Short mmCIF file of C-alpha atoms in Angstrom, two decimals:
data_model
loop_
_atom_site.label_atom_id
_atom_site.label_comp_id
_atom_site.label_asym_id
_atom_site.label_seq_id
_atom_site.Cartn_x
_atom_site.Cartn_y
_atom_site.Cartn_z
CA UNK I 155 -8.30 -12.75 -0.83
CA UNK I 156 -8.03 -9.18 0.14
CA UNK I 157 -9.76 -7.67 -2.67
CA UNK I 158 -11.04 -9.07 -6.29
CA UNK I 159 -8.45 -10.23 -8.87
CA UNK I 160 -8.87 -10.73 -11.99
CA UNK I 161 -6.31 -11.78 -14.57
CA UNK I 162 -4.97 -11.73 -16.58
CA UNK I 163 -3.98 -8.09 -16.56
CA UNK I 164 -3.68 -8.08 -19.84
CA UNK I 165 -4.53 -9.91 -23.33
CA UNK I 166 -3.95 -9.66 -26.62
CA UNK I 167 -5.30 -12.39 -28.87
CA UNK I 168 -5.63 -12.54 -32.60
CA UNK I 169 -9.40 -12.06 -34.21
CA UNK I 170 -11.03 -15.60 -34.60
CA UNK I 171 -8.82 -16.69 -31.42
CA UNK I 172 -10.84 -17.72 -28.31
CA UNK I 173 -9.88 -16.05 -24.77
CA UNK I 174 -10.87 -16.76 -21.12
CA UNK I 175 -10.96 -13.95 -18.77
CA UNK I 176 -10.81 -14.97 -14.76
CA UNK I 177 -12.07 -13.11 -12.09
CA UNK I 178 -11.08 -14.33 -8.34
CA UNK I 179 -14.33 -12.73 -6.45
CA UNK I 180 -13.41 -11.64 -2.26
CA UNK I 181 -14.09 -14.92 -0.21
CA UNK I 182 -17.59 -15.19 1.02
CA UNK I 183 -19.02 -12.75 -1.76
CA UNK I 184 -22.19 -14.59 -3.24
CA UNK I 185 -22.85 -12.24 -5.79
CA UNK I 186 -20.23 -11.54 -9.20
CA UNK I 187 -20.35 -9.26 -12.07
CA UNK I 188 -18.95 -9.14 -15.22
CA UNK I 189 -18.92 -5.61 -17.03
CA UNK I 190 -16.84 -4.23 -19.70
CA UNK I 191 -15.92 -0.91 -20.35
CA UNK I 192 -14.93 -0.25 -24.52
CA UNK I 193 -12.56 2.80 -25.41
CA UNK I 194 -14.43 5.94 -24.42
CA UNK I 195 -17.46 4.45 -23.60
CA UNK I 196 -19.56 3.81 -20.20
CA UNK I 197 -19.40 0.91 -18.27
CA UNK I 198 -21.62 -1.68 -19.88
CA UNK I 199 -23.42 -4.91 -17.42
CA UNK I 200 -22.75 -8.28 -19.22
CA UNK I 201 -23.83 -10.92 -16.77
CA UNK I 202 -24.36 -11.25 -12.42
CA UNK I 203 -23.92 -14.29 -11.06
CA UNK I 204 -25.55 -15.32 -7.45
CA UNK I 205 -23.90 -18.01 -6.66
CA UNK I 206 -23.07 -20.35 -9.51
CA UNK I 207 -26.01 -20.01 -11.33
CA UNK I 208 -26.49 -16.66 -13.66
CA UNK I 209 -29.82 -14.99 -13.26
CA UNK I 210 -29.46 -12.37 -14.93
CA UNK I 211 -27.54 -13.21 -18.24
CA UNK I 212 -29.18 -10.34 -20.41
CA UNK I 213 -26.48 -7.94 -20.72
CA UNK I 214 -24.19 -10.78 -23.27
CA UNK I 215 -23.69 -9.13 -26.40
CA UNK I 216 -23.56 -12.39 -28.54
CA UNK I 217 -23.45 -16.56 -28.53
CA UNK I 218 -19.77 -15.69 -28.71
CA UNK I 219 -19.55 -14.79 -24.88
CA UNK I 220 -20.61 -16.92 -22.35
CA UNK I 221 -19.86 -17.29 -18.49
CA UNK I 222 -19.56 -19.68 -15.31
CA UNK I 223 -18.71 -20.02 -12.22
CA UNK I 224 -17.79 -22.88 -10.11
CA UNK I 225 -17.33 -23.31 -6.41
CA UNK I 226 -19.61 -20.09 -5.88
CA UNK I 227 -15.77 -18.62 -6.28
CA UNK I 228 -14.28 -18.22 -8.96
CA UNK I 229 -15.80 -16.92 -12.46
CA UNK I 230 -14.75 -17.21 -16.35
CA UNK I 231 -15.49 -15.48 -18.68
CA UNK I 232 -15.13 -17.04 -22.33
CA UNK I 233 -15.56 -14.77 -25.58
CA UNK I 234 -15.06 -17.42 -28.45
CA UNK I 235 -13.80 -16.08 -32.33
CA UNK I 236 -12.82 -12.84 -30.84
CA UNK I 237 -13.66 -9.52 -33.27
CA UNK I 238 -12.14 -6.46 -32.91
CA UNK I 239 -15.22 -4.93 -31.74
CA UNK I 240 -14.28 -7.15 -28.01
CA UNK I 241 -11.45 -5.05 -27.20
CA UNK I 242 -12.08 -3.77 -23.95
CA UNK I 243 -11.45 -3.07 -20.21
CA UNK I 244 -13.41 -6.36 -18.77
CA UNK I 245 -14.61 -5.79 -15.52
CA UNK I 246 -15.19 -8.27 -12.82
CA UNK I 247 -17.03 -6.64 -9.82
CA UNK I 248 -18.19 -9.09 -6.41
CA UNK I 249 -20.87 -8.02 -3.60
CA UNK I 250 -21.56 -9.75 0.04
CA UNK I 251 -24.75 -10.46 -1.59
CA UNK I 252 -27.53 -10.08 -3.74
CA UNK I 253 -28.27 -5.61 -3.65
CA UNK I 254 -29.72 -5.01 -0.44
CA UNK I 255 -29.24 -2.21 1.72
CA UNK I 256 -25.49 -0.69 2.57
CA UNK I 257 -24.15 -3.32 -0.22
CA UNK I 258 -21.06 -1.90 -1.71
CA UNK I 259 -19.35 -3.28 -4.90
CA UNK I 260 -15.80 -4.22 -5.15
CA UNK I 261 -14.10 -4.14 -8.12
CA UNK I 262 -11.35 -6.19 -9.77
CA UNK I 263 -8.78 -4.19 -12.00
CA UNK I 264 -9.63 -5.07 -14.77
CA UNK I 265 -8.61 -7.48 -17.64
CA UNK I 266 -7.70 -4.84 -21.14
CA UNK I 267 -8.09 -7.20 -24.14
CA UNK I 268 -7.13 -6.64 -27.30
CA UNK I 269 -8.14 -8.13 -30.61
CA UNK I 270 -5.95 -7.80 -33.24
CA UNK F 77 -31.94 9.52 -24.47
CA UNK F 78 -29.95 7.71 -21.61
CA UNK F 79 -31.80 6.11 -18.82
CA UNK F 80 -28.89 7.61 -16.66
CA UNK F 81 -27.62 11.05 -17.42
CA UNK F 82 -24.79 12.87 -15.67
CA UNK F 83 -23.97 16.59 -15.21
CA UNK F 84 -21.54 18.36 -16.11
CA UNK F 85 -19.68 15.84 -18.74
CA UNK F 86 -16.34 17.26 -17.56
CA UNK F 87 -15.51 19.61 -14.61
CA UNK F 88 -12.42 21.56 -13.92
CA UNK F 89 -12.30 23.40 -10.35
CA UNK F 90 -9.37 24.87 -8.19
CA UNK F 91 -8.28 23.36 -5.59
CA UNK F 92 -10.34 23.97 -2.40
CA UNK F 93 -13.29 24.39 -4.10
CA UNK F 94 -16.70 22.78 -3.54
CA UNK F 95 -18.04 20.48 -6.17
CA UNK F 96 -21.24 19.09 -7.10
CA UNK F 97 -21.92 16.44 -9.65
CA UNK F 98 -25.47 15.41 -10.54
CA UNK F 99 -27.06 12.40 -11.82
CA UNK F 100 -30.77 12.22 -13.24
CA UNK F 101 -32.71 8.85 -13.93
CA UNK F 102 -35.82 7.60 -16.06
CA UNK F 103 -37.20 4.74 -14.22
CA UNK F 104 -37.79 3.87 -11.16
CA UNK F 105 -34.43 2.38 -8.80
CA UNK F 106 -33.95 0.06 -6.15
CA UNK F 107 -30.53 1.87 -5.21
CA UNK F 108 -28.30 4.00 -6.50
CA UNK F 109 -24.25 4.16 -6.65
CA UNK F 110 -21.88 6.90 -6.99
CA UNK F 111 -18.10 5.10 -8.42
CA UNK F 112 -14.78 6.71 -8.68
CA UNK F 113 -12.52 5.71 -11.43
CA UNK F 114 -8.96 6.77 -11.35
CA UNK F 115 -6.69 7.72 -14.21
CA UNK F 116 -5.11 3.67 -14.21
CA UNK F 117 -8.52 2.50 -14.42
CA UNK F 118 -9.89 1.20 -11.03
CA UNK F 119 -12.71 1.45 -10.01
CA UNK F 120 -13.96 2.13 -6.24
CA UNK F 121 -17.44 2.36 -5.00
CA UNK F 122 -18.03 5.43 -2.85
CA UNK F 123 -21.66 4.93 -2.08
CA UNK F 124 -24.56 3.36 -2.97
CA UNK F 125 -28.19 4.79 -1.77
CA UNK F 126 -31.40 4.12 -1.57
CA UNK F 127 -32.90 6.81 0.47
CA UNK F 128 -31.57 10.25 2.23
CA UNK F 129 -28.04 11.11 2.56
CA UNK F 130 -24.35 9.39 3.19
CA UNK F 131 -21.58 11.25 4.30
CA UNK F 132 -17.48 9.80 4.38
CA UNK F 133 -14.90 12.31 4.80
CA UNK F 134 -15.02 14.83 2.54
CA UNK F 135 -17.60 13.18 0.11
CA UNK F 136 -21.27 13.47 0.56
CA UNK F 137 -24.06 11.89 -1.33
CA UNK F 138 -27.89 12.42 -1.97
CA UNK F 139 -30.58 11.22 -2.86
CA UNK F 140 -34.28 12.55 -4.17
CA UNK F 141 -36.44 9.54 -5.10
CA UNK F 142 -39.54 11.43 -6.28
CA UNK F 143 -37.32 13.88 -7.86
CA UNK F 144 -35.36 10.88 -9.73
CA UNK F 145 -32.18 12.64 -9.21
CA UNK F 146 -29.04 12.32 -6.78
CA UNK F 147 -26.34 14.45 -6.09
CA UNK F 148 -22.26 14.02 -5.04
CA UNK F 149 -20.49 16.50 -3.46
CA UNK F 150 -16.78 17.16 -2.71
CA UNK F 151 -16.22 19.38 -0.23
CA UNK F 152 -12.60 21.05 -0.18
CA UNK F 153 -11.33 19.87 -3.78
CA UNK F 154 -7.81 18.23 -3.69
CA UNK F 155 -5.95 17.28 -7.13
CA UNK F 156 -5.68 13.97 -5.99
CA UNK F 157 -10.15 14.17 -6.36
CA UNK F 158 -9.57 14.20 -10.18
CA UNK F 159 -11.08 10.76 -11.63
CA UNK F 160 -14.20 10.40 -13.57
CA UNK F 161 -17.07 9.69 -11.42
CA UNK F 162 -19.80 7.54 -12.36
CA UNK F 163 -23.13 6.96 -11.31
CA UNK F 164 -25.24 3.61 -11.40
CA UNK F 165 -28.34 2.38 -10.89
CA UNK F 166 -30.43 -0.42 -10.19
CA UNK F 167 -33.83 -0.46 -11.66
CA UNK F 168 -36.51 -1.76 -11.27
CA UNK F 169 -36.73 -5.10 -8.19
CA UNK F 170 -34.36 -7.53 -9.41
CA UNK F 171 -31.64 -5.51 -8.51
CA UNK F 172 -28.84 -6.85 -10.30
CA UNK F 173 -28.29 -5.05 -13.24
CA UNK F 174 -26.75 -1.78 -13.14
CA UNK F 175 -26.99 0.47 -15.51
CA UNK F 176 -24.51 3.38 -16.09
CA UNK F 177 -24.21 7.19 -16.61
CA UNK F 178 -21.48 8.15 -18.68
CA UNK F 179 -19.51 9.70 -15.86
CA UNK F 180 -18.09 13.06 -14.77
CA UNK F 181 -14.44 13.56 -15.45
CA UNK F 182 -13.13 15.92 -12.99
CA UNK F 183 -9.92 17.88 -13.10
CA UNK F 184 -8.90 19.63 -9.80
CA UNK F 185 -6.24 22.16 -10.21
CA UNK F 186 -3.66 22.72 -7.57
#
């Protein structure tokens, strides 16, 4: 596609509910990454994928959030007996490949969820 | 203390004016980027450096290594400039984790 979508747009889920989050990378990006950006807070690195596999998996806050991707395309994102604390701006970001030189991110929109 | 800190926290200029934004860092980087986030929430990557300087239109961008410390300028402030403006780095060699200053929100006045 022409740039990274991510949907749904929006979300709002009752606490103890499970929610997946999608995130369409741009076609031939190898690397994806999941971010999340709370009310008045900094951005915040969950998990890169390179490929389908996950590297770098350290930035998960909890077993309650976990993350694949198949295809080397598209990504989920999975946050299981939401808390209220998980309301956020989930951000979905894709590169050409891993960071090398002149590699620009592209972000998605956005998914806001809200726990209720 | 933040392993990314930004400067000022929030700016408010006139139009026209030249701006300068600064970003200061702990550790050692593989690269560093310089995002724009508008009012709605996108986010677009202006830059992202690893040595020197980077220039595209009226945005410029630079970068000290030994000083730890990078700089974005606007030249010629126009309302539509106002965002928050957020600086990220990668640290250390694996490269894929950024981590995040806790941007500049800028105001440009007509």
């Amino acid at each position: 596609g022409a740039g990274v979508s991510q949907s749904p747009s929006n979300k709002v889920t009752e606490k103890g509910k499970d929610v997946e989050l999608r995130c369409d990378p741009i076609s031939g990006h190898t690397a994806l990454y999941w971010y999340r950006q709370s009310l008045g807070q900094g951005l915040e690195f969950l998990i890169y994928f390179q490929g389908n596999s996950a590297p770098d998996k350290s930035g998960l806050p909890s077993d309650r959030f976990s993350a694949e991707r198949t295809g080397g395309s598209v990504s989920t994102l999975t946050i299981q007996r939401t808390q209220q604390e998980d309301s956020a701006v989930y951000l979905c970001a894709s590169s050409v490949g891993p960071f090398a030189d002149n590699e620009k991110l592209f972000f998605g929109s956005g998914t806001q969820l809200s726990v209720l | 203390k933040n392993e990314v800190e930004q400067s000022p926290q929030n700016l408010t200029a006139q139009e026209g004016e030249f701006i300068t934004i600064n970003c200061s860092y702990s550790v050692g980087i593989s690269a560093l980027h310089w995002l724009q986030q508008h009012p709605g929430g996108g986010i677009v990557s202006l830059f992202m450096l690893s040595s020197g300087k980077k220039k595209h239109g009226r945005l410029i961008a630079t970068i000290n290594i030994q000083e730890k410390h990078s700089s974005l300028h606007i030249t010629a402030s126009h309302p539509r400039d106002s965002a928050v403006y957020i600086c990220a780095v990668n640290m250390g060699t694996s490269g894929s984790r950024l981590t995040f200053g806790e941007g500049t929100q800028l105001t440009v006045n007509p």
